[in-house]
Structure formats: C-alpha cells, structure tokens
Amino acid sequence: MANSLIQFRTDESSRIKASSICEKLGIDLQTYMRMCISRLIQENGIPFTMNLNDLSENKAVKAMKTASRIAAANGLSDMTLDEINAEIAEARK
C-alpha cells in the first residue's frame, strides 16, 4: 500500500504540548496521528466522545441523563407530553 503525506498547520505551543503528552505515553506525535486515522476508519466516525466538559459536570445535565436512563429502563421514554403532564397531575393529588 502506498504511503501518502498529510500536512496541516497548528500553533507551536499546541504541537509542543501534544508531543509532550505523546512522549509520556511512549509514542511520537506521528504515531498518534496514524492511530487516530486508523480508529476513525474502524469506528466509521469520530473515535472519541465530543462533549463540553462544563456540561458533563453540570448537575442538572447529569440528573436529566439519569432520568432518561431510568425512563428507558422502565419503558417510559416514549411517553407523550400529555401523558407526562397527566402523570405529574396525578402525583400532585
């Protein structure tokens, strides 16, 4: 299989930080980039989660995700808004 050169630009401080992290992991930056491309192909998509750290630490977001998992586990995740409101009204009685 023929090799192909891929080039891109990044700021120097990012390159230095990334190289330092890779070095601590026992690989070089080029190996890391090849690993990323390989995983992109294997996963047929981005091989890592893409989220905002501040949202993942947000208690309200965590609570909503937990509620969604519980609803799905109990077969309630496909309720309509009217059904949800009826349940709330019944619980408030």
C-alpha atoms as a PDB file:
ATOM      1  CA  MET A   1       0.000   0.000   0.000  1.00  0.00           C
ATOM      2  CA  ALA A   2       1.404   3.381  -0.983  1.00  0.00           C
ATOM      3  CA  ASN A   3       2.012   5.964   1.713  1.00  0.00           C
ATOM      4  CA  SER A   4       0.556   9.444   1.489  1.00  0.00           C
ATOM      5  CA  LEU A   5       1.783  12.620   3.158  1.00  0.00           C
ATOM      6  CA  ILE A   6      -0.777  14.585   5.172  1.00  0.00           C
ATOM      7  CA  GLN A   7       0.158  18.037   6.415  1.00  0.00           C
ATOM      8  CA  PHE A   8      -1.696  20.589   8.485  1.00  0.00           C
ATOM      9  CA  ARG A   9      -0.848  23.652  10.494  1.00  0.00           C
ATOM     10  CA  THR A  10      -1.247  24.147  14.222  1.00  0.00           C
ATOM     11  CA  ASP A  11       0.197  26.655  16.626  1.00  0.00           C
ATOM     12  CA  GLU A  12       3.603  25.802  18.038  1.00  0.00           C
ATOM     13  CA  SER A  13       2.518  25.641  21.677  1.00  0.00           C
ATOM     14  CA  SER A  14      -0.192  23.068  20.835  1.00  0.00           C
ATOM     15  CA  ARG A  15       2.306  20.961  18.896  1.00  0.00           C
ATOM     16  CA  ILE A  16       4.766  21.058  21.803  1.00  0.00           C
ATOM     17  CA  LYS A  17       2.074  20.118  24.364  1.00  0.00           C
ATOM     18  CA  ALA A  18       0.745  17.302  22.161  1.00  0.00           C
ATOM     19  CA  SER A  19       4.256  15.970  21.529  1.00  0.00           C
ATOM     20  CA  SER A  20       4.983  16.052  25.249  1.00  0.00           C
ATOM     21  CA  ILE A  21       1.845  14.057  26.058  1.00  0.00           C
ATOM     22  CA  CYS A  22       2.663  11.506  23.360  1.00  0.00           C
ATOM     23  CA  GLU A  23       6.241  11.206  24.630  1.00  0.00           C
ATOM     24  CA  LYS A  24       4.951  10.444  28.133  1.00  0.00           C
ATOM     25  CA  LEU A  25       2.784   7.710  26.580  1.00  0.00           C
ATOM     26  CA  GLY A  26       5.812   6.251  24.809  1.00  0.00           C
ATOM     27  CA  ILE A  27       4.825   7.228  21.269  1.00  0.00           C
ATOM     28  CA  ASP A  28       5.554  10.096  18.942  1.00  0.00           C
ATOM     29  CA  LEU A  29       3.037  12.560  17.521  1.00  0.00           C
ATOM     30  CA  GLN A  30       3.123  10.923  14.072  1.00  0.00           C
ATOM     31  CA  THR A  31       2.209   7.544  15.574  1.00  0.00           C
ATOM     32  CA  TYR A  32      -0.653   9.151  17.459  1.00  0.00           C
ATOM     33  CA  MET A  33      -1.984  10.735  14.265  1.00  0.00           C
ATOM     34  CA  ARG A  34      -1.801   7.369  12.467  1.00  0.00           C
ATOM     35  CA  MET A  35      -3.676   5.791  15.388  1.00  0.00           C
ATOM     36  CA  CYS A  36      -6.388   8.454  15.123  1.00  0.00           C
ATOM     37  CA  ILE A  37      -6.846   7.858  11.404  1.00  0.00           C
ATOM     38  CA  SER A  38      -6.960   4.093  11.933  1.00  0.00           C
ATOM     39  CA  ARG A  39      -9.628   4.418  14.643  1.00  0.00           C
ATOM     40  CA  LEU A  40     -11.619   6.885  12.539  1.00  0.00           C
ATOM     41  CA  ILE A  41     -11.807   4.223   9.849  1.00  0.00           C
ATOM     42  CA  GLN A  42     -12.585   1.386  12.308  1.00  0.00           C
ATOM     43  CA  GLU A  43     -15.356   3.340  14.039  1.00  0.00           C
ATOM     44  CA  ASN A  44     -16.627   4.882  10.800  1.00  0.00           C
ATOM     45  CA  GLY A  45     -16.798   8.138  12.748  1.00  0.00           C
ATOM     46  CA  ILE A  46     -15.059  10.210  15.398  1.00  0.00           C
ATOM     47  CA  PRO A  47     -13.443   7.681  17.777  1.00  0.00           C
ATOM     48  CA  PHE A  48     -13.944   9.677  20.949  1.00  0.00           C
ATOM     49  CA  THR A  49     -16.766  11.489  22.675  1.00  0.00           C
ATOM     50  CA  MET A  50     -17.234  15.093  21.743  1.00  0.00           C
ATOM     51  CA  ASN A  51     -18.797  16.991  24.612  1.00  0.00           C
ATOM     52  CA  LEU A  52     -18.286  20.123  26.597  1.00  0.00           C
ATOM     53  CA  ASN A  53     -16.605  19.437  29.925  1.00  0.00           C
ATOM     54  CA  ASP A  54     -18.643  22.041  31.742  1.00  0.00           C
ATOM     55  CA  LEU A  55     -21.897  20.383  30.612  1.00  0.00           C
ATOM     56  CA  SER A  56     -20.758  16.915  31.622  1.00  0.00           C
ATOM     57  CA  GLU A  57     -20.033  18.246  35.128  1.00  0.00           C
ATOM     58  CA  ASN A  58     -23.325  20.137  35.324  1.00  0.00           C
ATOM     59  CA  LYS A  59     -25.586  18.564  37.987  1.00  0.00           C
ATOM     60  CA  ALA A  60     -28.760  19.369  36.057  1.00  0.00           C
ATOM     61  CA  VAL A  61     -27.454  17.688  32.899  1.00  0.00           C
ATOM     62  CA  LYS A  62     -26.370  14.633  34.924  1.00  0.00           C
ATOM     63  CA  ALA A  63     -29.822  14.473  36.531  1.00  0.00           C
ATOM     64  CA  MET A  64     -31.552  14.649  33.139  1.00  0.00           C
ATOM     65  CA  LYS A  65     -29.317  11.901  31.742  1.00  0.00           C
ATOM     66  CA  THR A  66     -30.046   9.728  34.783  1.00  0.00           C
ATOM     67  CA  ALA A  67     -33.780  10.364  34.428  1.00  0.00           C
ATOM     68  CA  SER A  68     -33.591   9.440  30.738  1.00  0.00           C
ATOM     69  CA  ARG A  69     -31.810   6.167  31.536  1.00  0.00           C
ATOM     70  CA  ILE A  70     -34.371   5.307  34.232  1.00  0.00           C
ATOM     71  CA  ALA A  71     -37.268   6.117  31.895  1.00  0.00           C
ATOM     72  CA  ALA A  72     -35.775   3.960  29.156  1.00  0.00           C
ATOM     73  CA  ALA A  73     -35.179   1.087  31.586  1.00  0.00           C
ATOM     74  CA  ASN A  74     -38.823   1.240  32.705  1.00  0.00           C
ATOM     75  CA  GLY A  75     -40.295   1.598  29.216  1.00  0.00           C
ATOM     76  CA  LEU A  76     -41.391   5.192  29.795  1.00  0.00           C
ATOM     77  CA  SER A  77     -39.096   7.014  27.408  1.00  0.00           C
ATOM     78  CA  ASP A  78     -41.685   7.210  24.619  1.00  0.00           C
ATOM     79  CA  MET A  79     -44.414   8.974  26.640  1.00  0.00           C
ATOM     80  CA  THR A  80     -46.125  11.950  25.012  1.00  0.00           C
ATOM     81  CA  LEU A  81     -46.139  15.364  26.666  1.00  0.00           C
ATOM     82  CA  ASP A  82     -49.827  14.911  27.551  1.00  0.00           C
ATOM     83  CA  GLU A  83     -49.072  11.561  29.220  1.00  0.00           C
ATOM     84  CA  ILE A  84     -46.210  13.117  31.187  1.00  0.00           C
ATOM     85  CA  ASN A  85     -48.413  16.020  32.318  1.00  0.00           C
ATOM     86  CA  ALA A  86     -51.172  13.584  33.342  1.00  0.00           C
ATOM     87  CA  GLU A  87     -48.649  11.610  35.445  1.00  0.00           C
ATOM     88  CA  ILE A  88     -47.445  14.818  37.107  1.00  0.00           C
ATOM     89  CA  ALA A  89     -51.013  15.946  37.823  1.00  0.00           C
ATOM     90  CA  GLU A  90     -51.829  12.542  39.319  1.00  0.00           C
ATOM     91  CA  ALA A  91     -48.725  12.611  41.520  1.00  0.00           C
ATOM     92  CA  ARG A  92     -49.624  16.082  42.825  1.00  0.00           C
ATOM     93  CA  LYS A  93     -53.076  14.973  44.028  1.00  0.00           C
END
